[in-house]
Tab-separated table of C-alpha atoms and ligand atoms in Angstrom:
chain	number	residue	atom	x	y	z
A	1	MET	CA	59.036	110.981	108.947
A	2	ARG	CA	57.196	114.209	108.308
A	3	ARG	CA	53.488	113.833	107.655
A	4	ILE	CA	50.525	116.118	106.990
A	5	VAL	CA	46.822	115.298	106.730
A	6	LEU	CA	44.360	117.602	104.983
A	7	LYS	CA	40.701	117.823	104.091
A	8	ALA	CA	40.090	118.598	100.403
A	9	TYR	CA	36.621	120.082	99.956
A	10	ALA	CA	34.250	119.501	97.029
A	11	LYS	CA	32.606	122.343	95.105
A	12	ILE	CA	29.343	123.005	93.372
A	13	ASN	CA	28.601	125.646	90.747
A	14	TRP	CA	25.935	128.158	91.704
A	15	ALA	CA	25.964	129.184	88.034
A	16	LEU	CA	28.030	128.143	85.021
A	17	ASP	CA	28.270	129.980	81.711
A	18	VAL	CA	30.433	129.199	78.691
A	19	LEU	CA	31.380	132.256	76.663
A	20	GLY	CA	33.159	130.627	73.733
A	21	LYS	CA	35.890	128.317	72.532
A	22	ARG	CA	39.511	129.474	72.757
A	23	SER	CA	42.336	128.876	70.312
A	24	ASP	CA	44.064	126.599	72.888
A	25	GLY	CA	41.085	124.194	72.828
A	26	TYR	CA	39.735	125.248	76.224
A	27	HIS	CA	36.529	127.235	76.676
A	28	ASP	CA	36.199	130.651	78.269
A	29	VAL	CA	33.847	130.293	81.189
A	30	GLU	CA	32.195	132.389	83.846
A	31	MET	CA	31.266	130.418	86.937
A	32	VAL	CA	30.135	131.168	90.458
A	33	MET	CA	31.843	128.473	92.541
A	34	GLN	CA	31.092	127.309	96.058
A	35	SER	CA	32.891	124.936	98.448
A	36	VAL	CA	30.694	122.467	100.333
A	37	ASP	CA	31.470	120.426	103.432
A	38	LEU	CA	32.009	117.120	101.688
A	39	TRP	CA	35.694	116.214	101.610
A	40	ASP	CA	38.399	113.743	100.669
A	41	ILE	CA	41.137	113.067	103.215
A	42	VAL	CA	44.620	113.515	101.756
A	43	SER	CA	47.500	112.119	103.891
A	44	ILE	CA	51.004	112.976	102.735
A	45	THR	CA	54.006	111.188	104.263
A	46	GLU	CA	57.590	111.981	103.359
A	47	LYS	CA	59.764	109.086	102.178
A	48	ASP	CA	63.225	108.776	100.668
A	49	LYS	CA	62.408	109.041	97.009
A	50	GLY	CA	59.694	108.718	94.365
A	51	ILE	CA	55.973	109.437	94.597
A	52	SER	CA	53.420	106.729	95.309
A	53	ILE	CA	49.652	106.994	95.521
A	54	LYS	CA	47.386	104.777	97.598
A	55	CYS	CA	43.601	104.844	97.356
A	56	HIS	CA	40.977	102.494	98.756
A	57	MET	CA	38.619	103.082	95.827
A	58	ASP	CA	38.647	101.148	92.539
A	59	GLY	CA	38.849	103.170	89.348
A	60	ILE	CA	41.147	105.885	90.659
A	61	PRO	CA	44.443	105.971	88.754
A	62	LEU	CA	47.444	105.328	91.024
A	63	ASP	CA	50.027	106.396	88.461
A	64	LYS	CA	51.346	109.751	87.302
A	65	THR	CA	47.960	110.686	85.817
A	66	ASN	CA	46.479	111.045	89.317
A	67	THR	CA	45.941	114.739	90.057
A	68	ALA	CA	47.584	114.363	93.497
A	69	TYR	CA	50.640	112.774	91.873
A	70	ARG	CA	50.798	115.560	89.281
A	71	ALA	CA	50.635	118.225	91.976
A	72	ALA	CA	53.390	116.538	94.000
A	73	ALA	CA	55.630	116.035	90.958
A	74	LEU	CA	55.181	119.662	89.887
A	75	PHE	CA	55.963	120.929	93.378
A	76	LYS	CA	59.078	118.755	93.767
A	77	ASP	CA	60.293	119.700	90.323
A	78	ARG	CA	59.633	123.441	90.699
A	79	PHE	CA	61.546	123.666	93.986
A	80	GLY	CA	64.181	121.008	93.287
A	81	ILE	CA	63.133	118.817	96.219
A	82	GLU	CA	64.726	115.356	96.233
A	83	LYS	CA	62.644	113.798	99.005
A	84	GLY	CA	59.862	111.403	98.025
A	85	LEU	CA	56.217	111.146	99.092
A	86	GLU	CA	53.522	108.621	99.787
A	87	ILE	CA	50.079	110.126	99.280
A	88	GLU	CA	47.020	108.312	100.529
A	89	LEU	CA	43.617	109.428	99.271
A	90	HIS	CA	40.469	108.608	101.137
A	91	LYS	CA	37.765	109.549	98.657
A	92	ASN	CA	34.343	110.698	99.792
A	93	ILE	CA	33.748	113.111	96.916
A	94	PRO	CA	32.034	111.223	94.074
A	95	VAL	CA	34.380	110.658	91.125
A	96	ALA	CA	33.822	112.256	87.704
A	97	ALA	CA	30.726	113.885	89.121
A	98	GLY	CA	31.217	117.619	88.523
A	99	MET	CA	32.370	118.285	92.095
A	100	ALA	CA	36.079	118.788	91.367
A	101	GLY	CA	37.205	115.833	93.500
A	102	GLY	CA	40.460	115.317	91.631
A	103	SER	CA	41.121	119.066	91.590
A	104	ALA	CA	40.517	119.295	95.351
A	105	ASP	CA	43.033	116.492	96.003
A	106	ALA	CA	45.649	118.311	93.896
A	107	ALA	CA	44.982	121.577	95.744
A	108	ALA	CA	45.416	119.789	99.100
A	109	VAL	CA	48.770	118.393	97.970
A	110	LEU	CA	50.021	121.875	96.996
A	111	VAL	CA	48.843	123.436	100.261
A	112	GLY	CA	50.187	120.465	102.251
A	113	LEU	CA	53.653	120.433	100.692
A	114	ASN	CA	53.986	124.204	101.080
A	115	ARG	CA	53.345	123.750	104.797
A	116	MET	CA	55.272	120.513	105.331
A	117	TRP	CA	58.392	121.717	103.556
A	118	GLY	CA	58.109	125.256	104.937
A	119	LEU	CA	58.293	127.060	101.615
A	120	ASN	CA	56.025	129.892	102.742
A	121	LEU	CA	54.569	130.425	99.286
A	122	GLN	CA	51.813	133.023	99.080
A	123	GLU	CA	48.316	131.992	98.027
A	124	LYS	CA	48.799	133.617	94.604
A	125	ASP	CA	51.965	131.522	93.985
A	126	LEU	CA	50.145	128.339	94.960
A	127	MET	CA	47.274	129.302	92.662
A	128	ALA	CA	49.666	129.823	89.758
A	129	LEU	CA	51.037	126.293	90.283
A	130	ALA	CA	47.478	125.012	90.695
A	131	GLY	CA	46.482	126.417	87.292
A	132	ILE	CA	49.126	124.201	85.656
A	133	ILE	CA	47.420	121.093	87.086
A	134	GLY	CA	43.875	121.974	86.024
A	135	SER	CA	41.313	124.737	85.576
A	136	ASP	CA	39.422	124.033	88.837
A	137	VAL	CA	42.518	123.595	91.029
A	138	PRO	CA	43.147	127.331	91.782
A	139	PHE	CA	39.609	127.666	93.124
A	140	CYS	CA	40.093	124.560	95.272
A	141	VAL	CA	43.232	126.126	96.837
A	142	VAL	CA	41.232	129.096	98.154
A	143	GLY	CA	37.696	127.685	98.324
A	144	GLY	CA	34.711	129.555	99.706
A	145	THR	CA	32.592	131.521	97.255
A	146	ALA	CA	34.259	132.875	94.116
A	147	LEU	CA	33.828	134.017	90.555
A	148	ALA	CA	35.960	131.981	88.138
A	149	ARG	CA	36.814	133.310	84.692
A	150	GLY	CA	39.216	132.492	81.865
A	151	ARG	CA	39.286	128.694	81.614
A	152	GLY	CA	38.214	128.698	85.287
A	153	GLU	CA	41.589	129.553	86.793
A	154	GLU	CA	41.103	133.333	87.203
A	155	ILE	CA	39.591	133.588	90.657
A	156	THR	CA	37.921	136.572	92.291
A	157	ALA	CA	36.852	135.932	95.870
A	158	LEU	CA	33.238	136.883	96.712
A	159	SER	CA	31.764	137.466	100.135
A	160	PRO	CA	31.394	134.016	101.660
A	161	ALA	CA	27.972	132.389	101.317
A	162	GLU	CA	28.486	129.963	104.191
A	163	GLY	CA	26.006	127.784	106.037
A	164	ILE	CA	23.498	127.299	103.210
A	165	TRP	CA	21.888	123.840	103.218
A	166	LEU	CA	21.993	121.707	100.077
A	167	VAL	CA	21.061	118.152	99.207
A	168	LEU	CA	23.261	116.552	96.550
A	169	VAL	CA	22.431	113.544	94.408
A	170	THR	CA	25.119	112.008	92.210
A	171	LEU	CA	23.998	109.444	89.652
A	172	GLU	CA	26.191	106.370	89.166
A	173	GLN	CA	27.037	107.184	85.556
A	174	ARG	CA	30.469	108.850	85.330
A	175	ILE	CA	30.518	111.846	83.022
A	176	SER	CA	33.603	112.995	81.127
A	177	THR	CA	34.007	116.770	81.350
A	178	ALA	CA	35.875	116.723	78.021
A	179	GLU	CA	33.002	114.918	76.297
A	180	VAL	CA	30.424	117.402	77.613
A	181	TYR	CA	32.443	120.415	76.450
A	182	GLY	CA	33.058	118.628	73.127
A	183	LYS	CA	29.316	118.211	72.552
A	184	LEU	CA	28.392	121.740	73.647
A	185	ASP	CA	26.984	123.842	70.792
A	186	LEU	CA	26.637	127.396	72.093
A	187	ARG	CA	24.127	128.270	69.347
A	188	LYS	CA	21.763	125.673	70.806
A	189	VAL	CA	21.916	126.819	74.432
A	190	SER	CA	18.426	127.974	75.405
A	191	VAL	CA	19.008	129.546	78.846
A	192	LYS	CA	22.084	131.552	79.879
A	193	PRO	CA	22.802	132.313	83.543
A	194	ASN	CA	22.769	135.837	84.900
A	195	ILE	CA	26.131	135.782	86.687
A	196	SER	CA	25.856	139.236	88.251
A	197	GLY	CA	22.286	138.422	89.323
A	198	MET	CA	23.636	135.337	91.117
A	199	MET	CA	26.434	137.271	92.821
A	200	ASP	CA	23.949	139.893	93.938
A	201	SER	CA	21.488	137.304	95.286
A	202	LEU	CA	24.267	135.509	97.196
A	203	GLN	CA	25.457	138.777	98.680
A	204	ARG	CA	21.916	139.522	99.895
A	205	ARG	CA	21.335	135.877	100.864
A	206	ASP	CA	18.136	136.063	98.853
A	207	PHE	CA	17.292	132.368	98.438
A	208	GLU	CA	14.562	132.952	95.831
A	209	GLY	CA	17.018	135.033	93.789
A	210	ILE	CA	19.757	132.403	94.164
A	211	ALA	CA	17.332	129.691	93.027
A	212	ARG	CA	16.207	131.754	90.018
A	213	ASN	CA	19.810	132.266	88.939
A	214	MET	CA	20.954	128.652	89.363
A	215	VAL	CA	21.594	127.969	85.672
A	216	ASN	CA	24.275	125.751	84.121
A	217	VAL	CA	24.689	125.848	80.328
A	218	LEU	CA	26.254	122.361	80.344
A	219	GLU	CA	23.088	120.823	81.753
A	220	GLU	CA	21.347	120.411	78.385
A	221	VAL	CA	24.337	118.483	76.996
A	222	THR	CA	24.725	116.231	80.046
A	223	VAL	CA	20.987	115.488	80.073
A	224	GLU	CA	21.382	114.005	76.579
A	225	LEU	CA	24.057	111.635	77.950
A	226	CYS	CA	22.229	111.006	81.216
A	227	PRO	CA	18.464	111.726	80.959
A	228	GLN	CA	17.960	110.560	84.556
A	229	ILE	CA	19.155	114.015	85.637
A	230	ASN	CA	15.674	115.329	84.909
A	231	THR	CA	14.129	112.662	87.143
A	232	VAL	CA	16.496	113.611	89.976
A	233	LYS	CA	15.647	117.294	89.570
A	234	ASN	CA	11.926	116.539	89.766
A	235	ASP	CA	12.476	114.347	92.833
A	236	ILE	CA	14.488	117.055	94.612
A	237	MET	CA	11.899	119.744	93.826
A	238	ARG	CA	9.104	117.457	95.069
A	239	GLN	CA	10.965	117.276	98.388
A	240	GLY	CA	10.569	121.014	98.876
A	241	ALA	CA	13.766	122.464	97.383
A	242	ILE	CA	13.656	126.183	96.584
A	243	GLY	CA	15.569	125.420	93.395
A	244	CYS	CA	17.912	122.854	91.912
A	245	CYS	CA	20.665	122.704	89.328
A	246	MET	CA	23.422	120.478	87.953
A	247	SER	CA	26.994	121.058	89.192
A	248	GLY	CA	29.908	121.305	86.722
A	249	SER	CA	29.547	118.839	83.871
A	250	GLY	CA	27.366	116.629	86.064
A	251	PRO	CA	25.881	114.248	86.845
A	252	THR	CA	25.606	115.696	90.384
A	253	VAL	CA	22.430	117.689	90.982
A	254	TYR	CA	22.013	119.867	94.059
A	255	GLY	CA	18.878	121.234	95.660
A	256	LEU	CA	18.796	124.460	97.684
A	257	PHE	CA	16.930	124.385	101.008
A	258	GLY	CA	15.910	127.166	103.384
A	259	ASP	CA	17.139	125.485	106.573
A	260	GLU	CA	18.650	122.347	108.056
A	261	ARG	CA	15.320	120.741	108.915
A	262	ALA	CA	14.014	121.027	105.348
A	263	ALA	CA	17.303	119.699	103.946
A	264	ARG	CA	17.460	116.723	106.323
A	265	LYS	CA	13.821	115.833	105.620
A	266	ALA	CA	14.472	115.852	101.863
A	267	TYR	CA	17.663	113.846	102.348
A	268	ALA	CA	15.766	111.216	104.355
A	269	ALA	CA	13.280	110.845	101.497
A	270	LEU	CA	15.867	110.810	98.681
A	271	ASN	CA	18.611	108.729	100.287
A	272	PRO	CA	16.814	105.348	99.983
A	273	LYS	CA	16.315	105.934	96.256
A	274	TYR	CA	19.794	107.150	95.300
A	275	SER	CA	23.043	105.428	96.252
A	276	GLN	CA	25.043	108.667	96.397
A	277	CYS	CA	23.016	111.248	98.279
A	278	PHE	CA	24.471	113.854	100.667
A	279	VAL	CA	23.196	116.629	102.880
A	280	VAL	CA	25.809	119.387	103.117
A	281	GLN	CA	26.337	123.003	104.042
A	282	THR	CA	28.258	125.525	102.024
A	283	THR	CA	31.628	126.343	103.571
A	284	GLY	CA	34.369	128.946	103.346
A	285	LEU	CA	37.204	126.444	103.010
A	286	GLY	CA	38.892	124.813	100.032
A	287	VAL	CA	41.588	122.933	101.948
A	288	GLN	CA	42.026	122.467	105.689
A	289	VAL	CA	45.056	121.109	107.501
A	290	VAL	CA	43.907	118.600	110.132
A	291	GLU	CA	47.192	117.078	111.380
A	292	VAL	CA	50.881	117.869	111.109
A	293	VAL	CA	53.647	115.528	112.280
A	294	SER	CA	57.089	117.059	111.949
G	1	ATP	P1	35.769	118.528	87.504
G	1	ATP	O1	34.515	119.060	88.127
G	1	ATP	O2	37.030	119.261	87.928
G	1	ATP	O3	35.694	118.266	86.057
G	1	ATP	P2	35.033	115.908	88.295
G	1	ATP	O4	34.495	115.920	89.694
G	1	ATP	O5	34.024	115.888	87.207
G	1	ATP	O6	36.016	117.120	88.167
G	1	ATP	P3	37.055	114.052	89.080
G	1	ATP	O7	36.402	113.390	90.255
G	1	ATP	O8	38.134	115.026	89.356
G	1	ATP	O9	35.974	114.686	88.108
G	1	ATP	O10	37.602	112.839	88.170
G	1	ATP	C1	37.766	112.899	86.779
G	1	ATP	C2	38.695	111.744	86.355
G	1	ATP	O11	40.003	112.049	86.814
G	1	ATP	C3	38.347	110.404	86.996
G	1	ATP	O12	37.605	109.615	86.122
G	1	ATP	C4	39.695	109.765	87.321
G	1	ATP	O13	40.036	108.769	86.390
G	1	ATP	C5	40.712	110.868	87.171
G	1	ATP	N1	41.457	111.170	88.415
G	1	ATP	C6	42.764	111.474	88.483
G	1	ATP	N2	43.129	111.767	89.734
G	1	ATP	C7	42.036	111.676	90.514
G	1	ATP	C8	41.781	111.885	91.894
G	1	ATP	N3	42.743	112.268	92.746
G	1	ATP	N4	40.519	111.730	92.328
G	1	ATP	C9	39.526	111.379	91.466
G	1	ATP	N5	39.722	111.150	90.161
G	1	ATP	C10	40.956	111.308	89.668
């Protein structure tokens, strides 16, 4: 039986702006995205027919609404492949946390099936399929550092901002991205990010500039649903972060640190207080193949 195992990396948003609502119900966004070295393990094994999903974690759908299932079904359908699949997800990326965990799993399935079934699709073809699954999936296929436009699926790669130390805190409350966008009133947004300022600061690796430009317009809405975000931000800043910001629609908050020592010290102080706390580095990967059995 053919089998492939992949790492599916989480993302944070260095900056997130919403430009307006579109006629198709989505919003036009402008986001600076970044992969981080926190990953789910996606194991795909060929079987005779059908698609089944296994996951050790409660609360993850195992049916056709799972993003990994949707990616597999789309791929099989698009290329008329009869063979079936068992997909096992080992989740490390917090769920419904603004870190694109579900999107990363879907991206890993697309990359994995392309490799396992030898279709030799180009990255742009995989990204087009990815966009059908969800707005964040094309970014997760390529990973690294990128500007995302449109509803998030139009990706322009930026020079990689790798090896930057972050501490992430995810609150237990799960946040619905749809609810946050639904509650967003652009007339009430008080601070807009400077997207080109962020890209420039990343390019120059100017940490003060990055910190200044870490702005997410969804933060004010999510704080109404989950006021504890402000407490987390204060806690992270008190531990010596250069800056901190919410990722995606939350409730993950990340702090930017100048080096590993500072990040690990902050992590040691925050970890006892928060059940989901991580120290990570930024990375240039969205998906990585770790094992192939053919
Ligand atoms: P995004 O930043 O793309 O909005 P998120 O990190 O906020 O994503 P996800 O972790 O992708 O959110 O989960 C959102 C919802 O999707 C979950 O509540 C879960 O029910 C559903 N879901 C479907 N497939 C998956 C999957 N493979 N992993 C996690 N959640 C999934």
